[in-house]
mmCIF file of C-alpha atoms in Angstrom:
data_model
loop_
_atom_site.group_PDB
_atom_site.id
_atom_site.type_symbol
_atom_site.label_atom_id
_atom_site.label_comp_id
_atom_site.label_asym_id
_atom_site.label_seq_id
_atom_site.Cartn_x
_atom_site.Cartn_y
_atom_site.Cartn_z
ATOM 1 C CA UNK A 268 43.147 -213.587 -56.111
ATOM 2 C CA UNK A 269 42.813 -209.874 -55.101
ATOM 3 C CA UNK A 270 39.658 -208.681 -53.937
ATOM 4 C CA UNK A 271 37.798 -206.928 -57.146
ATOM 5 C CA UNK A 272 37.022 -203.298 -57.756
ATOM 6 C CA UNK A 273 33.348 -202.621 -56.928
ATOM 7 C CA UNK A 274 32.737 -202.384 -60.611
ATOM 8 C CA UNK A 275 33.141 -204.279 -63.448
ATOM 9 C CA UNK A 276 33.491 -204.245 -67.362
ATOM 10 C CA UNK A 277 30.703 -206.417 -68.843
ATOM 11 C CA UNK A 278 28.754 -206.320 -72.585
ATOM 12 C CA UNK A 279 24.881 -206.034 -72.753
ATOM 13 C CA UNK A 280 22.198 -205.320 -74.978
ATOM 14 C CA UNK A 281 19.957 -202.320 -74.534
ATOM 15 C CA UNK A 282 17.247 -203.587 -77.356
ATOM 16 C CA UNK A 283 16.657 -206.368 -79.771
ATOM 17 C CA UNK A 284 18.596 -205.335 -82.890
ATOM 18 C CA UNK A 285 19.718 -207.635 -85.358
ATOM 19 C CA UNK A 286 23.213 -208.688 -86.053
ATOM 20 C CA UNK A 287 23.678 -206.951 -89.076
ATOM 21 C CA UNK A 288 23.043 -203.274 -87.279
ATOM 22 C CA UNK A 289 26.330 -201.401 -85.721
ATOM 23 C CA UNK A 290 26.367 -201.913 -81.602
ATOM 24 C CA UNK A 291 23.921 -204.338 -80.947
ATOM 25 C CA UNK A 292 25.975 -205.078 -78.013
ATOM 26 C CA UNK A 293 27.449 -202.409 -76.467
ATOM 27 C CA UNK A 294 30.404 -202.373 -73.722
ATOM 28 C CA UNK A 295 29.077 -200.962 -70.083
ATOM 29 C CA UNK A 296 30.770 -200.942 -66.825
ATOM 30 C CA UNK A 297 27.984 -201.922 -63.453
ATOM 31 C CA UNK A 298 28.317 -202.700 -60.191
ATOM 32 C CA UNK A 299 30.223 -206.128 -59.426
ATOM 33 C CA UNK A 300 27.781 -208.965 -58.436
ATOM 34 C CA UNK A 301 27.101 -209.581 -54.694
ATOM 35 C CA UNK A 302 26.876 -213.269 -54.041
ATOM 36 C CA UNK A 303 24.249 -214.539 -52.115
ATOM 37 C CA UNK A 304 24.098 -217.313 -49.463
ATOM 38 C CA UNK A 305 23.999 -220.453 -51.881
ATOM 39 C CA UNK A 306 26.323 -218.478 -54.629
ATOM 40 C CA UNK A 307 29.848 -218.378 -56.012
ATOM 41 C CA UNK A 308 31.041 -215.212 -57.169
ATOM 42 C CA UNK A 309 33.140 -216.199 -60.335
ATOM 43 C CA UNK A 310 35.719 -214.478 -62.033
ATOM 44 C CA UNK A 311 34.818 -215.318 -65.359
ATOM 45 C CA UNK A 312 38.097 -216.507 -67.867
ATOM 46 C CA UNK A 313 36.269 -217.188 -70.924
ATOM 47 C CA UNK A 314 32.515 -217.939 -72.213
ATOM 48 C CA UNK A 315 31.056 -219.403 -74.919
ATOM 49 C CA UNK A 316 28.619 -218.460 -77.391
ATOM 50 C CA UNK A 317 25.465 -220.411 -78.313
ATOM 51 C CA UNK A 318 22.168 -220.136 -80.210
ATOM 52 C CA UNK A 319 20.560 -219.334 -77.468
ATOM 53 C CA UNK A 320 22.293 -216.325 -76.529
ATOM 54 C CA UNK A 321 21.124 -215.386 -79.817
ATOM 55 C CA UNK A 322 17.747 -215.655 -79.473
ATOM 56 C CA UNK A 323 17.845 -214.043 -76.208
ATOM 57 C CA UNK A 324 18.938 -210.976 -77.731
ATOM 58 C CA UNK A 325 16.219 -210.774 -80.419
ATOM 59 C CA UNK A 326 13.258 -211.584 -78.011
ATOM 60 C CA UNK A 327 14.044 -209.976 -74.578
ATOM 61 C CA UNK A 328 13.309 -206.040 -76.594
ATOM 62 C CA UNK A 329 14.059 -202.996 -75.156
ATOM 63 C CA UNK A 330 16.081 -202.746 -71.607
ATOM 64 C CA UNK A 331 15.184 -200.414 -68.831
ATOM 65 C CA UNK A 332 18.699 -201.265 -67.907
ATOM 66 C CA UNK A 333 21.881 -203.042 -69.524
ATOM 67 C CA UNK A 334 20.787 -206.211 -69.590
ATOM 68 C CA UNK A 335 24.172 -208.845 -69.584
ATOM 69 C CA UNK A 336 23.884 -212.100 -72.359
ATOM 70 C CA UNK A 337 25.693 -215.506 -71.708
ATOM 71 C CA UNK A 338 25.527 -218.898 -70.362
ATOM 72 C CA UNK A 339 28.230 -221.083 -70.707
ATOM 73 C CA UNK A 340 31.942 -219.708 -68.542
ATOM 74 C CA UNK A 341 34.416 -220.965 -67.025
ATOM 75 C CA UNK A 342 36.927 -219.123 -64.393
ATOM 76 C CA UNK A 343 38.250 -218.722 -60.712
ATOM 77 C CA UNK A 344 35.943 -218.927 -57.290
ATOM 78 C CA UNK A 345 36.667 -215.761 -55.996
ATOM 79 C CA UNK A 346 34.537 -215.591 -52.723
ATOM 80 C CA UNK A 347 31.491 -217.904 -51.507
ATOM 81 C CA UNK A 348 28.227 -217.444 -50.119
ATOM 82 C CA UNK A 349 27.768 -218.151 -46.023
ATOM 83 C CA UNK A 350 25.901 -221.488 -46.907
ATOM 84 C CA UNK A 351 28.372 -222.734 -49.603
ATOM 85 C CA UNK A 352 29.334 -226.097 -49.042
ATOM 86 C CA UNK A 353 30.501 -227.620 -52.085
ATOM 87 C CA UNK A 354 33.178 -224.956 -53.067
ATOM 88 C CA UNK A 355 36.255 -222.761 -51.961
ATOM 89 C CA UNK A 356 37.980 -219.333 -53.147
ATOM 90 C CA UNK A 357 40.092 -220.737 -55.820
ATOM 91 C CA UNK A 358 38.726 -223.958 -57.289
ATOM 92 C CA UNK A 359 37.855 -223.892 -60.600
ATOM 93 C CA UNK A 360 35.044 -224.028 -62.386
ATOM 94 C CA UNK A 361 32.555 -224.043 -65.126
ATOM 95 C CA UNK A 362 28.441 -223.795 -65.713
ATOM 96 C CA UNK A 363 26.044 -223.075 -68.219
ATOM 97 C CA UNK A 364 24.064 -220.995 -65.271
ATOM 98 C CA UNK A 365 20.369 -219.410 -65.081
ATOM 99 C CA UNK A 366 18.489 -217.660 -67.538
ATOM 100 C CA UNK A 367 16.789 -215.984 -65.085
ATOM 101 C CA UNK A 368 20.361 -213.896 -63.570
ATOM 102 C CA UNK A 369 22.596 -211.419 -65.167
ATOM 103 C CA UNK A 370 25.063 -213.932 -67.527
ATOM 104 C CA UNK A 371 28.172 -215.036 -68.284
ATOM 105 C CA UNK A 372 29.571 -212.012 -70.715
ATOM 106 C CA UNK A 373 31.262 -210.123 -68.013
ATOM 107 C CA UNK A 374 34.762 -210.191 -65.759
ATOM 108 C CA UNK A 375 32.785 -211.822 -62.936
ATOM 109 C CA UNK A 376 29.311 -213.598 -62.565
ATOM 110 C CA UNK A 377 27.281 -214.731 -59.354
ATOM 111 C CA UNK A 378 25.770 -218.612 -59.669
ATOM 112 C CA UNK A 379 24.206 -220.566 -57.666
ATOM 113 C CA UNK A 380 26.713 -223.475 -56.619
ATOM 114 C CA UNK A 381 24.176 -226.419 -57.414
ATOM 115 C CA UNK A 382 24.671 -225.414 -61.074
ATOM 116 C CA UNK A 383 28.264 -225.332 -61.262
ATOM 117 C CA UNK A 384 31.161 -228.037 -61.733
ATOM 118 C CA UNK A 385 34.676 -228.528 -61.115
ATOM 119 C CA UNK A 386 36.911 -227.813 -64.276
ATOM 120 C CA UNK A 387 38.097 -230.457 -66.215
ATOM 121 C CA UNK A 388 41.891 -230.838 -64.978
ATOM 122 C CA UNK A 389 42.781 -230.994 -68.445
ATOM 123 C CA UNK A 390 41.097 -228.531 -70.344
ATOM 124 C CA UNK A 391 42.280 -224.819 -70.714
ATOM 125 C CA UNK A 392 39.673 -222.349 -69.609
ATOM 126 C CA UNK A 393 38.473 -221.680 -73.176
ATOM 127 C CA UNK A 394 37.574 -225.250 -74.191
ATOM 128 C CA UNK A 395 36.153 -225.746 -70.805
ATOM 129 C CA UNK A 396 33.977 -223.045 -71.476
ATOM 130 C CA UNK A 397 32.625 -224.674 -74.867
ATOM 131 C CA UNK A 398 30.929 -227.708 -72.944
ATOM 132 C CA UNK A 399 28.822 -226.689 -70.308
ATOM 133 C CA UNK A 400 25.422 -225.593 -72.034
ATOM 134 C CA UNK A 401 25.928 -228.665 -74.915
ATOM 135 C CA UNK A 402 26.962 -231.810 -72.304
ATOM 136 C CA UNK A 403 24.138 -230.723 -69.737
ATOM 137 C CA UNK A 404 21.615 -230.673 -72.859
ATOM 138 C CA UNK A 405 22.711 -234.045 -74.042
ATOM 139 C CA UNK A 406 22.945 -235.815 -70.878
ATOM 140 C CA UNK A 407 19.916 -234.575 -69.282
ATOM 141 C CA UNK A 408 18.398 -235.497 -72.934
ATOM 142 C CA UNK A 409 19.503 -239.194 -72.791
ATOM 143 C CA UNK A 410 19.216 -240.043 -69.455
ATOM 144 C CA UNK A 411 16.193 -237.890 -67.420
ATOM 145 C CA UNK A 412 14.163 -237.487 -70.435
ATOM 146 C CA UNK A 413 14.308 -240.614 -72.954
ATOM 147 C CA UNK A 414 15.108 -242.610 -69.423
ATOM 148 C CA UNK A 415 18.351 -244.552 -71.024
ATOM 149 C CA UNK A 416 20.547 -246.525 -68.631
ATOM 150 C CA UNK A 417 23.477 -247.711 -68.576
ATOM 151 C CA UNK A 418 22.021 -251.232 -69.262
ATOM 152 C CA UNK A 419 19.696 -249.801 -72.238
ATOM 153 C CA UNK A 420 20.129 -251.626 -75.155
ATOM 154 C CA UNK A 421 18.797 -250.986 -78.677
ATOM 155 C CA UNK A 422 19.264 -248.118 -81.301
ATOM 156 C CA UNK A 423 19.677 -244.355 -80.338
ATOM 157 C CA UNK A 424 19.512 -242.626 -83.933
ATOM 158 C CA UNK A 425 20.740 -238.585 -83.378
ATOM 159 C CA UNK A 426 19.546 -235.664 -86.144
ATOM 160 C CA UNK A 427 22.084 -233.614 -87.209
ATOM 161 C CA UNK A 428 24.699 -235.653 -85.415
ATOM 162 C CA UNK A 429 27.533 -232.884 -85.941
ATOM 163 C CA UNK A 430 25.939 -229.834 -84.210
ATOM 164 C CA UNK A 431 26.752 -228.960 -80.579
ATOM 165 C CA UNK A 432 24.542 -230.951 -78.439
ATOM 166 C CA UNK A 433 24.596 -234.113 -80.667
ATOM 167 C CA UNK A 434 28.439 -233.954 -80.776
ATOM 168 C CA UNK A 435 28.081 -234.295 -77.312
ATOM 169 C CA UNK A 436 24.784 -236.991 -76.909
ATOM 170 C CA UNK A 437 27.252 -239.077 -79.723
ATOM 171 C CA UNK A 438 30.484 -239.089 -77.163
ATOM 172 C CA UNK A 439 27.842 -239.856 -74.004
ATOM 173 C CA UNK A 440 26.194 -242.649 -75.277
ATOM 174 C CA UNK A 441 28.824 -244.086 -76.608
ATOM 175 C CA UNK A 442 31.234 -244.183 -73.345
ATOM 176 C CA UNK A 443 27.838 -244.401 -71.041
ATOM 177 C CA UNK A 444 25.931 -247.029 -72.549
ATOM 178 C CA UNK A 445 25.172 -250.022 -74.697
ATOM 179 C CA UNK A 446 22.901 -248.417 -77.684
ATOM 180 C CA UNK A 447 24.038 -248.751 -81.232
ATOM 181 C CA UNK A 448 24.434 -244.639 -82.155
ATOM 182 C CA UNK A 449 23.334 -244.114 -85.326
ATOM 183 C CA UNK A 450 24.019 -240.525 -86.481
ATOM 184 C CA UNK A 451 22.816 -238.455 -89.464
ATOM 185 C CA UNK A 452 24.916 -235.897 -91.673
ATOM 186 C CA UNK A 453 24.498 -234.898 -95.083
ATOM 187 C CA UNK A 454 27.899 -233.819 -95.797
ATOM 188 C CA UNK A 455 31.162 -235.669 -96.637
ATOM 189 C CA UNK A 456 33.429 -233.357 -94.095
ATOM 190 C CA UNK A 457 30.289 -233.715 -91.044
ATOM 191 C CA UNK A 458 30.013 -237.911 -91.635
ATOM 192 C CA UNK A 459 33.525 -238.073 -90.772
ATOM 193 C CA UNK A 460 33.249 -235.988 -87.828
ATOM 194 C CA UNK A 461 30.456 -237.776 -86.016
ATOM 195 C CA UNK A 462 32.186 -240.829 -86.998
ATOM 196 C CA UNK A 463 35.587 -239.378 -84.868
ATOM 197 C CA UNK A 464 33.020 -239.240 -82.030
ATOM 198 C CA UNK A 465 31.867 -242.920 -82.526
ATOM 199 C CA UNK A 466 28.883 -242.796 -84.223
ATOM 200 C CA UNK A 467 28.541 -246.601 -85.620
ATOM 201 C CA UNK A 468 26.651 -245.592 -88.220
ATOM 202 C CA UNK A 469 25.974 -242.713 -90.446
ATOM 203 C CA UNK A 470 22.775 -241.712 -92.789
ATOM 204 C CA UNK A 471 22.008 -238.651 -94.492
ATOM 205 C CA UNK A 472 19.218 -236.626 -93.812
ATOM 206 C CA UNK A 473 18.615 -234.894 -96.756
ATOM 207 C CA UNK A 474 17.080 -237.866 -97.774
ATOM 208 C CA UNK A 475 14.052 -239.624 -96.188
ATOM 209 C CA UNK A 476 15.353 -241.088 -93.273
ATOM 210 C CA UNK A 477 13.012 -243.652 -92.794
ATOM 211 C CA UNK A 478 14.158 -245.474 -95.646
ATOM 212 C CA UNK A 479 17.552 -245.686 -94.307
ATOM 213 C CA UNK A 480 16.871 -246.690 -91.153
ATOM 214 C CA UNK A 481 13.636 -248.308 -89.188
ATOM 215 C CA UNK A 482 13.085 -250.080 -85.699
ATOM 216 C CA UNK A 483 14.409 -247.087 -83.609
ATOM 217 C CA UNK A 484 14.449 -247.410 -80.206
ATOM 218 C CA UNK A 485 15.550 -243.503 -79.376
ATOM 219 C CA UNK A 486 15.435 -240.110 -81.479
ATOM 220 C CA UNK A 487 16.848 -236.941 -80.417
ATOM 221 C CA UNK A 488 15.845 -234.058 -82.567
ATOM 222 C CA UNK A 489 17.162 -230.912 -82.392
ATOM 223 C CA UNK A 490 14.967 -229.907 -85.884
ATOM 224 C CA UNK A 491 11.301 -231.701 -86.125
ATOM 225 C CA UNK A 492 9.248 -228.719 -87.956
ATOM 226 C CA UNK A 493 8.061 -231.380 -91.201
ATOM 227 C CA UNK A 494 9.697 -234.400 -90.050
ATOM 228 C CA UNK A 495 6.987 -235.736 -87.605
ATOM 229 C CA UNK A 496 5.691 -238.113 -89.845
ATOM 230 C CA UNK A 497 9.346 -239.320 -91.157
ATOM 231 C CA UNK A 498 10.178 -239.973 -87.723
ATOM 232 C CA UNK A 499 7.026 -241.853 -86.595
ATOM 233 C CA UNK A 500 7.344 -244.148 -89.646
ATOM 234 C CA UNK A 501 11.095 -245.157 -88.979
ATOM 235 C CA UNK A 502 10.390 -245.541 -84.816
ATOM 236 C CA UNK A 503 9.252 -248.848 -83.137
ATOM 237 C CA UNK A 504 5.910 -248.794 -81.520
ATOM 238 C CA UNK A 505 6.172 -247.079 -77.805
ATOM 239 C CA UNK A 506 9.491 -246.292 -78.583
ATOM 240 C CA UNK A 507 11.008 -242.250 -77.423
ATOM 241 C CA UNK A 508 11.515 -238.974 -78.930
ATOM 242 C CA UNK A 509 13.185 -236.069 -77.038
ATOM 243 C CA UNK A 510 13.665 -232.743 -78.715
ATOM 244 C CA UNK A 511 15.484 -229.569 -77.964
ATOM 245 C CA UNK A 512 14.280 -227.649 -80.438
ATOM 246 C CA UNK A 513 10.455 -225.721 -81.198
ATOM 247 C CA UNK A 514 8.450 -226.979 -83.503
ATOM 248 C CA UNK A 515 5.450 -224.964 -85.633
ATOM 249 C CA UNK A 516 2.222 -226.892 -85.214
ATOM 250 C CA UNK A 517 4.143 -230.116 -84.701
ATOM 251 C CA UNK A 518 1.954 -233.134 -86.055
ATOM 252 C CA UNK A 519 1.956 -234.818 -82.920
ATOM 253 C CA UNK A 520 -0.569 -237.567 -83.849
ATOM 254 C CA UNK A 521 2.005 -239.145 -86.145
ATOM 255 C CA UNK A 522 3.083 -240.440 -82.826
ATOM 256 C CA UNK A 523 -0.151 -241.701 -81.216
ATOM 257 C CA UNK A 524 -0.731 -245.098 -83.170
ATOM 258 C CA UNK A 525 2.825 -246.391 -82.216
ATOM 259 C CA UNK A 526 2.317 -244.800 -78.492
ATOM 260 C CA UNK A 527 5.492 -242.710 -79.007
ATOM 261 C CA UNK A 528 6.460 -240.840 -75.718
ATOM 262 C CA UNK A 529 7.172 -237.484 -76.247
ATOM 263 C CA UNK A 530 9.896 -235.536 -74.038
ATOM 264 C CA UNK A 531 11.129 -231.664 -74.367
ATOM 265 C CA UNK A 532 14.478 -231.284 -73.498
ATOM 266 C CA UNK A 533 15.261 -227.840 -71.642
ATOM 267 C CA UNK A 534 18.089 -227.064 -70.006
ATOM 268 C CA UNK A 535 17.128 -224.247 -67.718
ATOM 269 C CA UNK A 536 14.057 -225.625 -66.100
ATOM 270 C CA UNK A 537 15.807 -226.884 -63.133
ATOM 271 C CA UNK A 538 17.209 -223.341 -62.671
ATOM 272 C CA UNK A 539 13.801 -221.266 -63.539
ATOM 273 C CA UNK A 540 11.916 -223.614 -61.240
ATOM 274 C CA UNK A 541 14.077 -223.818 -58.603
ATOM 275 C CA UNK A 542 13.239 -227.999 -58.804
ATOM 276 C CA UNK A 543 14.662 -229.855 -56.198
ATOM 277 C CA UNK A 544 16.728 -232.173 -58.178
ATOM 278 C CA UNK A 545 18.972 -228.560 -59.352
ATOM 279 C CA UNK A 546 21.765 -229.894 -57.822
ATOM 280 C CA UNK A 547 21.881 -232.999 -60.311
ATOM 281 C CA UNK A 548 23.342 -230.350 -62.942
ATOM 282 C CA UNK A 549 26.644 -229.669 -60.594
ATOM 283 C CA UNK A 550 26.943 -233.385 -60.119
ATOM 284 C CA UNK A 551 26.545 -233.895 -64.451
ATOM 285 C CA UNK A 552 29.377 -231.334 -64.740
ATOM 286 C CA UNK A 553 31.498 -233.107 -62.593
ATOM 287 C CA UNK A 554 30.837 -236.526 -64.160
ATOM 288 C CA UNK A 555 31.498 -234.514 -67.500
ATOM 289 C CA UNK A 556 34.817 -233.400 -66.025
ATOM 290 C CA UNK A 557 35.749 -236.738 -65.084
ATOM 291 C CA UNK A 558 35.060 -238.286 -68.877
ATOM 292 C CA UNK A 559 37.334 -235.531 -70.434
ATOM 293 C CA UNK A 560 39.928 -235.885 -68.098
ATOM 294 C CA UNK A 561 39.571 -240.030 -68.984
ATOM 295 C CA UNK A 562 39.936 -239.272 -72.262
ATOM 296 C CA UNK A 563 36.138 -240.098 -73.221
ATOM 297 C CA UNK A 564 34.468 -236.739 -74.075
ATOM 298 C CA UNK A 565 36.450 -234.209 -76.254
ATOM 299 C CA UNK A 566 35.850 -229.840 -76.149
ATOM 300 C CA UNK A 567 34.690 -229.055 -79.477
ATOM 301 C CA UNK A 568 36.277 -225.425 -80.340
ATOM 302 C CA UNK A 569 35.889 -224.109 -83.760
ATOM 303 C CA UNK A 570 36.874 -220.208 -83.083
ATOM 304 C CA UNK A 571 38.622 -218.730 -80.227
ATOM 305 C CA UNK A 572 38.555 -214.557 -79.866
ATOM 306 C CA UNK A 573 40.182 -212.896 -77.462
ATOM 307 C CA UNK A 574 39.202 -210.068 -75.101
ATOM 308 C CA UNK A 575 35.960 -209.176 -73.122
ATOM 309 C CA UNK A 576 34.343 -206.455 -75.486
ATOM 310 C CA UNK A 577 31.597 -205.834 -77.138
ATOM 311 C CA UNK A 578 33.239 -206.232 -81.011
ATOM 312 C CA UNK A 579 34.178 -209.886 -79.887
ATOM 313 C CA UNK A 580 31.095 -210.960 -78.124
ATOM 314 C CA UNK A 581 28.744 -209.314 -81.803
ATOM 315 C CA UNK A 582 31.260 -211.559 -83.851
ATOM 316 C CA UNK A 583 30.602 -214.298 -81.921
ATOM 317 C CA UNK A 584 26.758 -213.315 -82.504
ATOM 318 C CA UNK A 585 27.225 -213.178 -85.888
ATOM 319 C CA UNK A 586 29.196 -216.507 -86.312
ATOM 320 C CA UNK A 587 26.585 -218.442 -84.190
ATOM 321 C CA UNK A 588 23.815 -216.976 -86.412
ATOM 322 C CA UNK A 589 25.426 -217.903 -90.130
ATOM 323 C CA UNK A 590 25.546 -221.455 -88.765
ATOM 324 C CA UNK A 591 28.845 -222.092 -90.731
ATOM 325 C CA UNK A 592 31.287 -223.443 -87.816
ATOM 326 C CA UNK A 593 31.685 -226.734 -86.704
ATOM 327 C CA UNK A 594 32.238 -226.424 -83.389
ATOM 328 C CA UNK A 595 31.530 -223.787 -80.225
ATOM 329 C CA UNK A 596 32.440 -219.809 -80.570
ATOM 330 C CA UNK A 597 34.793 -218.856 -77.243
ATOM 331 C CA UNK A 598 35.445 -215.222 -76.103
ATOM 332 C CA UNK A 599 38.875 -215.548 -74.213
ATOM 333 C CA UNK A 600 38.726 -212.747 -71.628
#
């Protein structure tokens, strides 16, 4: 690949403004990232849009300076840092990144190499894009936080089984381990799709859930405001519940009679903290590669756009905040 210009086209926001005001997002050209010793410099070939991007842009406020949105990408090595050893110009590659570093919504991005994984072969850079932020989430979810091996037996039951990260937990513990998945939906069209991904069951949670379902081993919960008492009831005494999501005054002493161990499950910790396990998210990415390219874990695209501008990236906004799509957003650039 050619060497880059020493600037570069990205889209930022300059203030929290809500999606419904004109430029919220607004198209700037800055100076083209300078990697450091443990970075890739990336040319970025499409990213994906998730709720968190969202919320970033309503709570960050007002910018001294353009400040660039996005996490998940996937593109082209284009140079590497003097202590880069697990990379070369050319390979490619995709990440979910920091959220402490300029992101992902730009024509090239810096990351640290620990964070970043080899492409699936078989994916095309825009459903490549669409896994990164979800798979980490799940997988670090199931295995570092509710501490499920591949031996674990017993019954993994998944809230809203057809959003982005449960998609995902679904198709992991499914190919990774021995749990019975039970999933919940409330729709005809969503019970059907997190049966595709192998859900063996299927419950709906606009109804109480525990009387559909008791003696759970595992929750993930990606929406617990109201439903602490719900889940206690249907979990087995010192039994695990890992949640991505944040709560308001969470009930927490529904869980103390049973003992119920209580995990948070957040992605960028091993990035803000610099922890010394960081590398473990390259090495999920690859794994992650490796079950798509098997055939075990499928991209779950729902809206494609094309072009790195601002109008694209606000739709994308927009799209993630009506919470109407099955599926991820992806900005082909």
């Amino acid at each position: 690949m050619d060497t880059p210009d020493p600037t570069m086209s990205a889209v930022a926001m300059l203030d929290s403004i809500p999606s419904d005001q004109p430029d919220f997002l607004v198209d700037v050209e800055v100076d083209r990232p300078t990697p450091g010793p443990h970075d890739l410099l990336v040319h970025i070939e499409a990213v994906s849009i998730n709720p968190v991007d969202t919320k970033v842009r309503m709570r960050a406020g007002k910018q001294k300076h353009p400040k660039i949105l996005g996490f998940d990408a996937a593109g082209e090595v284009v140079t590497v840092g003097s202590q880069v050893t697990l990379f070369n110009a050319g390979d490619k590659v995709f990440y979910a990144g920091s959220n402490q570093r300029p992101g992902s919504n730009a024509q090239y991005q810096v990351v640290d190499e620990r964070l970043v994984g080899h492409a699936p072969q078989s994916l095309e850079p825009h459903d490549a894009a669409a896994l990164p932020l979800v798979a980490l989430t799940a997988w670090e979810a199931l295995f570092d936080r509710l501490g499920v091996t591949q031996s674990s037996t017993g019954t993994l039951l998944v809230l809203g089984g057809s959003g982005g990260v449960p998609s995902a937990l679904i198709q992991i513990a499914r190919a990774l381990t021995g749990l019975k998945v039970v999933a919940t939906a409330s729709r005809p069209e969503s019970a059907e799709w997190v049966t595709k991904l192998g859900a063996h069951e299927v419950i709906d949670h606009s109804k109480d859930l525990s009387e559909q379902i008791s003696d759970v081993d595992f929750v993930f919960s990606s929406w617990t405001t109201g439903r602490e008492v719900e889940l206690a009831t249907l979990m087995k005494p010192q039994s695990h519940l890992v949640l991505i999501d944040d709560p308001v005054d969470p009930n927490l002493g529904a869980f103390k009679q049973k003992a119920i161990a209580l995990h948070w499950e957040f992605m960028f910790t091993r990035a803000m903290f610099n922890t010394p396990d960081m590398g473990e998210q390259g090495k999920i990415l690859n794994k992650i590669a490796d079950m798509v390219d098997r055939g075990q874990f499928q991209a779950v695209t729902a809206t494609v756009l094309e072009g790195l501008n601002a109008a694209n990236i606000m739709e994308g906004h927009r799209l993630v905040e009506q919470g109407k799509t099955s599926g991820k957003i992806v900005v082909r650039i």
